[in-house]
Short mmCIF file of C-alpha atoms in Angstrom, two decimals:
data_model
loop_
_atom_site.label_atom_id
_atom_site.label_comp_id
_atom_site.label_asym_id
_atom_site.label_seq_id
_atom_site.Cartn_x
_atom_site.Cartn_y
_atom_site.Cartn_z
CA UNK A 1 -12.77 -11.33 17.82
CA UNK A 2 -11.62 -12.90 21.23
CA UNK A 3 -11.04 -9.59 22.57
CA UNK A 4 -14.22 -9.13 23.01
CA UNK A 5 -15.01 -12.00 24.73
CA UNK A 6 -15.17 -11.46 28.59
CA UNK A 7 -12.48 -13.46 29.90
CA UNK A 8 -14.20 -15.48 32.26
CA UNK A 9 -16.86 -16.97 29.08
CA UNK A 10 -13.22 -17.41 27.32
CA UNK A 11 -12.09 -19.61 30.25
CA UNK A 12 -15.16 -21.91 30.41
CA UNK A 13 -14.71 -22.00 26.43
CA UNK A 14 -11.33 -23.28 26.83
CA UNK A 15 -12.12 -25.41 29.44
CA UNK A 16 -15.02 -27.04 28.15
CA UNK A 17 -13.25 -28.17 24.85
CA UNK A 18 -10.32 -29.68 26.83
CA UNK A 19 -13.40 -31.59 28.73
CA UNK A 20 -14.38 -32.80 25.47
CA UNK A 21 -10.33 -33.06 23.78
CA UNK A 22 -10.24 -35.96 26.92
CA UNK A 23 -13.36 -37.71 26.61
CA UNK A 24 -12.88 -38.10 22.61
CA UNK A 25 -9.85 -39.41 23.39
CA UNK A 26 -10.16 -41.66 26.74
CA UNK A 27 -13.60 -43.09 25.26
CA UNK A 28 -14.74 -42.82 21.70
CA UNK A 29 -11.90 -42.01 20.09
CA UNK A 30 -8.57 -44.37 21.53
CA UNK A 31 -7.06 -44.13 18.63
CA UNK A 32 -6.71 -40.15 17.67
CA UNK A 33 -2.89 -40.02 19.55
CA UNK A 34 -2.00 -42.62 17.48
CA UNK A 35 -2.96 -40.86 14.20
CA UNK A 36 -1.96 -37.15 14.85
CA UNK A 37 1.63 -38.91 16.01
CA UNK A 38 1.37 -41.17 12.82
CA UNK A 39 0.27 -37.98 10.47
CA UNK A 40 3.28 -35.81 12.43
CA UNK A 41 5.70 -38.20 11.64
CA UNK A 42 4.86 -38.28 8.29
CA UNK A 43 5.60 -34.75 7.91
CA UNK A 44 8.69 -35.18 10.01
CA UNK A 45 9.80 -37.54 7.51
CA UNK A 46 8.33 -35.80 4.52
CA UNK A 47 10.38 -32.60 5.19
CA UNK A 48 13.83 -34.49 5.82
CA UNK A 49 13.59 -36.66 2.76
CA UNK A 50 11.81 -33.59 1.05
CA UNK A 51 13.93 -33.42 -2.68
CA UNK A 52 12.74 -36.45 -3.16
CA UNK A 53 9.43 -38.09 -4.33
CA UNK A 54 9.01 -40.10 -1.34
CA UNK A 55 9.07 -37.03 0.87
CA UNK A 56 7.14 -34.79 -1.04
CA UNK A 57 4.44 -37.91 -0.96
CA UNK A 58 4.89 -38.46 2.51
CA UNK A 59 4.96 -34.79 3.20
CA UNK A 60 1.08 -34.09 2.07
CA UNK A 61 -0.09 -37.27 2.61
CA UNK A 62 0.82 -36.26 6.68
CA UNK A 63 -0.71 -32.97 6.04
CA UNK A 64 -3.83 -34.21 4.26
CA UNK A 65 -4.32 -37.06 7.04
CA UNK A 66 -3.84 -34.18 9.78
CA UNK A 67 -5.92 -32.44 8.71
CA UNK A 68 -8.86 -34.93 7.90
CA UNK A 69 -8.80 -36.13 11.79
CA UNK A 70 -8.86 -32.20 12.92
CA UNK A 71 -12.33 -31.95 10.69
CA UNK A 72 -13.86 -34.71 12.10
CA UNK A 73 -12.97 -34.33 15.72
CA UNK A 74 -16.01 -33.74 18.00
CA UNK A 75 -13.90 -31.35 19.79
CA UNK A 76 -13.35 -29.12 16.37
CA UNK A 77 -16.93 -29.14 15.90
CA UNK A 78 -17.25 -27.64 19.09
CA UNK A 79 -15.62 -25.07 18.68
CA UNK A 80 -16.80 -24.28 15.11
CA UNK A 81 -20.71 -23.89 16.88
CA UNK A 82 -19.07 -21.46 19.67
CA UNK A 83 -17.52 -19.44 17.03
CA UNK A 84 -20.88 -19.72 14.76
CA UNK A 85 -22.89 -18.97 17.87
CA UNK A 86 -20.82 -16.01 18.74
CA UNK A 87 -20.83 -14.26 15.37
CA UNK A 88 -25.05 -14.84 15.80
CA UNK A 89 -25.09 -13.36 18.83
CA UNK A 90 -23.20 -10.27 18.17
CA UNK A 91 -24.80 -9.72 14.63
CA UNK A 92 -28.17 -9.55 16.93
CA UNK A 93 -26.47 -7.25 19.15
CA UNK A 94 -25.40 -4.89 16.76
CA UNK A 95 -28.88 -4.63 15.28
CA UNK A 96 -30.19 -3.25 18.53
CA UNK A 97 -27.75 -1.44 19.47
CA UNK A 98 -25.28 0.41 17.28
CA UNK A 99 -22.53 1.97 18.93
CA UNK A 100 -21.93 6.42 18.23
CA UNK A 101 -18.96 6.90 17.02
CA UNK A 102 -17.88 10.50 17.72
CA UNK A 103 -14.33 11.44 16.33
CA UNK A 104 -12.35 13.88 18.74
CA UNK A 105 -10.30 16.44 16.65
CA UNK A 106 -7.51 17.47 17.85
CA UNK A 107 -6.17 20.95 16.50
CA UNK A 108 -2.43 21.53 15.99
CA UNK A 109 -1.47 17.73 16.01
CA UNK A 110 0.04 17.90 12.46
CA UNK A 111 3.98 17.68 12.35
CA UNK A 112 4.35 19.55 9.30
CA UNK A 113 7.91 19.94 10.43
CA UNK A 114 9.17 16.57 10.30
CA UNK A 115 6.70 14.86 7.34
CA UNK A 116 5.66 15.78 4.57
CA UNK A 117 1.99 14.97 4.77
CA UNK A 118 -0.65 15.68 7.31
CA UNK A 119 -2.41 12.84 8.94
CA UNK A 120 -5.96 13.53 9.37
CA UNK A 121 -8.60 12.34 12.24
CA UNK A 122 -10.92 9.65 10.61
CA UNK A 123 -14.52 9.69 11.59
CA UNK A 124 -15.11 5.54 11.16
CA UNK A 125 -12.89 2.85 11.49
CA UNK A 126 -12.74 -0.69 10.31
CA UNK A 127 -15.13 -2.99 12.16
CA UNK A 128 -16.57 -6.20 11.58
CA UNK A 129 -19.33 -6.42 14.24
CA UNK A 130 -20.39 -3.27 15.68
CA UNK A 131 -22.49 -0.81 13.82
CA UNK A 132 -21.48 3.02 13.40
CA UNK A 133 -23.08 6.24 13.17
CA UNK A 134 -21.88 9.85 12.84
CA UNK A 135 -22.30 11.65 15.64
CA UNK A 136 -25.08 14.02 16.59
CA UNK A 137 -23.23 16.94 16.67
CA UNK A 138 -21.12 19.06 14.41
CA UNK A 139 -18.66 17.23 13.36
CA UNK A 140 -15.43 17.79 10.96
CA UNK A 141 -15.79 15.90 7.79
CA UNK A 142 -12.87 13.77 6.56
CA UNK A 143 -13.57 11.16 3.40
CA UNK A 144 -14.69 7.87 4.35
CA UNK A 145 -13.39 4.67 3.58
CA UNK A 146 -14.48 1.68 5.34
CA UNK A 147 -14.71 -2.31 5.72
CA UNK A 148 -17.58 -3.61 7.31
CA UNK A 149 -18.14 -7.01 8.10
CA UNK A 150 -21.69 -7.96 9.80
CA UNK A 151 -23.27 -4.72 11.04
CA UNK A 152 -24.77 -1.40 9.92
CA UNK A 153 -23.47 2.23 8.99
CA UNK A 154 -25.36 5.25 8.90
CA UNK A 155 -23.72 8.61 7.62
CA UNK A 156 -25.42 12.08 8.16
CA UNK A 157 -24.14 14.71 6.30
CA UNK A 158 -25.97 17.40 7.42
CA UNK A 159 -23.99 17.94 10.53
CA UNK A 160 -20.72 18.80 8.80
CA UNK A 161 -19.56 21.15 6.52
CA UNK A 162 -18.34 18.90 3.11
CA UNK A 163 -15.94 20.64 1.14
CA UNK A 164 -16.09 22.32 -2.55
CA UNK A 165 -15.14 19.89 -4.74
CA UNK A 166 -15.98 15.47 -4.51
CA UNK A 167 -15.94 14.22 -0.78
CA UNK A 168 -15.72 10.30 -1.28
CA UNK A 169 -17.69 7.27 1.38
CA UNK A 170 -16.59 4.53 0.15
CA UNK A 171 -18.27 1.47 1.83
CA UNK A 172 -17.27 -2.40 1.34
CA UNK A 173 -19.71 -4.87 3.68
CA UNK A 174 -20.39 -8.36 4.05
CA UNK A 175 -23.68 -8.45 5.79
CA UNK A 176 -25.64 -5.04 6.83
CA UNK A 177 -27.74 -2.05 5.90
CA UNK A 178 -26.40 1.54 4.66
CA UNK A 179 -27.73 4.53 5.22
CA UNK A 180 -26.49 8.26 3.80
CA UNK A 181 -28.52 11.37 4.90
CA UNK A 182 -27.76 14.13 2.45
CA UNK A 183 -28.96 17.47 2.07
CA UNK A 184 -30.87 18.67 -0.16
CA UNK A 185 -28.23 21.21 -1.81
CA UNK A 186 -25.52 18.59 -2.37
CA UNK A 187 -25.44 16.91 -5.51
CA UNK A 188 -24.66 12.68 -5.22
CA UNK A 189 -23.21 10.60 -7.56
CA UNK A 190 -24.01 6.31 -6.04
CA UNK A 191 -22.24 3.89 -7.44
CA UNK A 192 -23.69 0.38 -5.73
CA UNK A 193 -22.84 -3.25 -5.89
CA UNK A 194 -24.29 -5.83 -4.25
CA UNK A 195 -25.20 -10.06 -4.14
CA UNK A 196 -28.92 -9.71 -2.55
CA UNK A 197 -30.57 -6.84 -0.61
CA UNK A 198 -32.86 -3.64 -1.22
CA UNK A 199 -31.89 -0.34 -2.87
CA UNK A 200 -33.97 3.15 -2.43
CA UNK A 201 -32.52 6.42 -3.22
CA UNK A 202 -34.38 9.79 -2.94
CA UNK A 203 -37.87 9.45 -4.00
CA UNK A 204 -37.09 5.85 -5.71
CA UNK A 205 -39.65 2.71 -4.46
CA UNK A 206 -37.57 0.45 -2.73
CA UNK A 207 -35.83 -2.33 -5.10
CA UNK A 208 -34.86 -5.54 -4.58
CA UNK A 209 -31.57 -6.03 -6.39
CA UNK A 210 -29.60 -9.52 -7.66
CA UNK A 211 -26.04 -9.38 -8.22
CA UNK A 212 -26.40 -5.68 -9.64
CA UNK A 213 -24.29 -2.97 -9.72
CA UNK A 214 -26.46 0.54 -9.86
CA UNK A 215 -25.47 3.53 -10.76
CA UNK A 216 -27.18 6.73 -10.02
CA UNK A 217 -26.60 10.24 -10.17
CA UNK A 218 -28.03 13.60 -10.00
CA UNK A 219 -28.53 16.31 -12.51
CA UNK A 220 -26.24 19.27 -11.20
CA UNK A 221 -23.37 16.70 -10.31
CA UNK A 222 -21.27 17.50 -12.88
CA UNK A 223 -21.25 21.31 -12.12
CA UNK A 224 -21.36 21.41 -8.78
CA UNK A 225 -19.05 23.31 -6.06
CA UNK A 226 -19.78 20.34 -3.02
CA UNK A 227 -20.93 16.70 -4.35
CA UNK A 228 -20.39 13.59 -2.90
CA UNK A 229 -19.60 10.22 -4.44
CA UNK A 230 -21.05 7.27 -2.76
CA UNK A 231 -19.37 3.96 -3.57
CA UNK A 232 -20.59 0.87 -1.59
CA UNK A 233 -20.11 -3.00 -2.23
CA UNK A 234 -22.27 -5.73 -0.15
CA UNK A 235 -23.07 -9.54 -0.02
CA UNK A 236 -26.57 -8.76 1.46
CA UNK A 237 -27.89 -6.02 3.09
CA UNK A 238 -29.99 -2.38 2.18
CA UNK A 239 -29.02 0.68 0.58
CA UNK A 240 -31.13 3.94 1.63
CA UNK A 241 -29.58 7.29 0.62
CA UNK A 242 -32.47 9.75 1.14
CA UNK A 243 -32.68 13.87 1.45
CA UNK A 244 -32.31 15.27 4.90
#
């Protein structure tokens, strides 16, 4: 997550909370060296007389006391908003402005010589902020499988050739909306679990759905040469697989 930070907000971040690390200490706070060097050297002391009782008491007692002044430092709570704010920020971001993922395929970039498997180009990749699309243009399908954490995903399957037999999205999401265009000649099989959010498949009202899983699927799937099984988990967010 701090990669994507520009370096110079990073800076001011950093700078800010030693600002604050100072004042808690110099003014409201005199006595937080004293208790991280009391807590430390309880640890010290718990992991040198360790076999014993004494040590293993002394041992989490330092931990426990640790980690009881880091919780209730100003400066921690500082820097538990930034992070909070961050996350906000970028979750708004993503909403307005998901990013096109287009896979380049490479031809002849197997090594069929030296392994034996062949290692495929993959059309999404894990991300926990920015949404993804497929691209616009023809693109080569390869199975999808995918953790998401706070953004959306939309799949269109009519720009690709799926083929005969099951192609597999798989989907697992904290916080974000799914959508699957399919076309009309493929058959779908959804298998959908979610916490809180909105369901609509084909012509299906939309839903609202509590800790549910659904499971649809279509007539012909069974049968049918291409088909394409659909299995997405969510906290909160909306599922809308619909005919293209």
């Amino acid at each position: 997550m701090l990669r994507n930070i520009k370096s110079d907000y990073l800076n001011w971040i950093i700078l800010i909370g030693i600002l604050l690390l100072l004042l808690e200490v110099l003014f409201f706070n005199g006595g937080l060296i004293v208790t991280f060097v009391l807590s430390i050297g309880f640890i010290y002391l718990g992991r040198k007389w360790k076999p014993r009782f004494v040590g293993k008491a002394f041992f989490w007692i330092g931990w426990i006391w640790l980690i009881g002044t880091v919780l209730n430092m100003m400066t921690f709570r500082y820097f538990l908003c930034v992070v909070l704010l961050y996350i906000i920020v970028q979750f708004f971001q993503s909403q307005k402005q998901p990013k096109v993922i287009k896979p380049v395929i490479l031809e002849g970039n197997f090594k069929a010589e030296s392994e034996p498997y062949l290692k495929r180009q993959k059309i999404f990749e894990n991300k926990f902020f920015t949404s993804q699309q497929t691209p616009e243009h023809v693109y080569e399908w390869n199975d999808v499988n995918i953790q998401v954490g706070i953004a959306n995903t939309v799949i269109d399957l009519s720009d690709t050739v799926l083929p005969k037999g099951e192609a597999i999205i798989a989907i697992r999401n904290l916080v974000g909306n799914v959508q699957i265009l399919v076309p009309y000649e493929v058959e779908v099989h959804i298998n959908h679990s979610i916490m809180a959010g909105t369901v609509a498949v084909f012509q299906e009202q939309e839903q609202r759905v509590i800790n549910e899983t659904i499971v649809y699927e279509t007539a012909e799937y069974e049968s049918a040469e291409q088909k394409v099984k659909l299995i997405t988990a969510s906290i909160t967010g909306k599922l809308e697989v619909k005919r293209v």
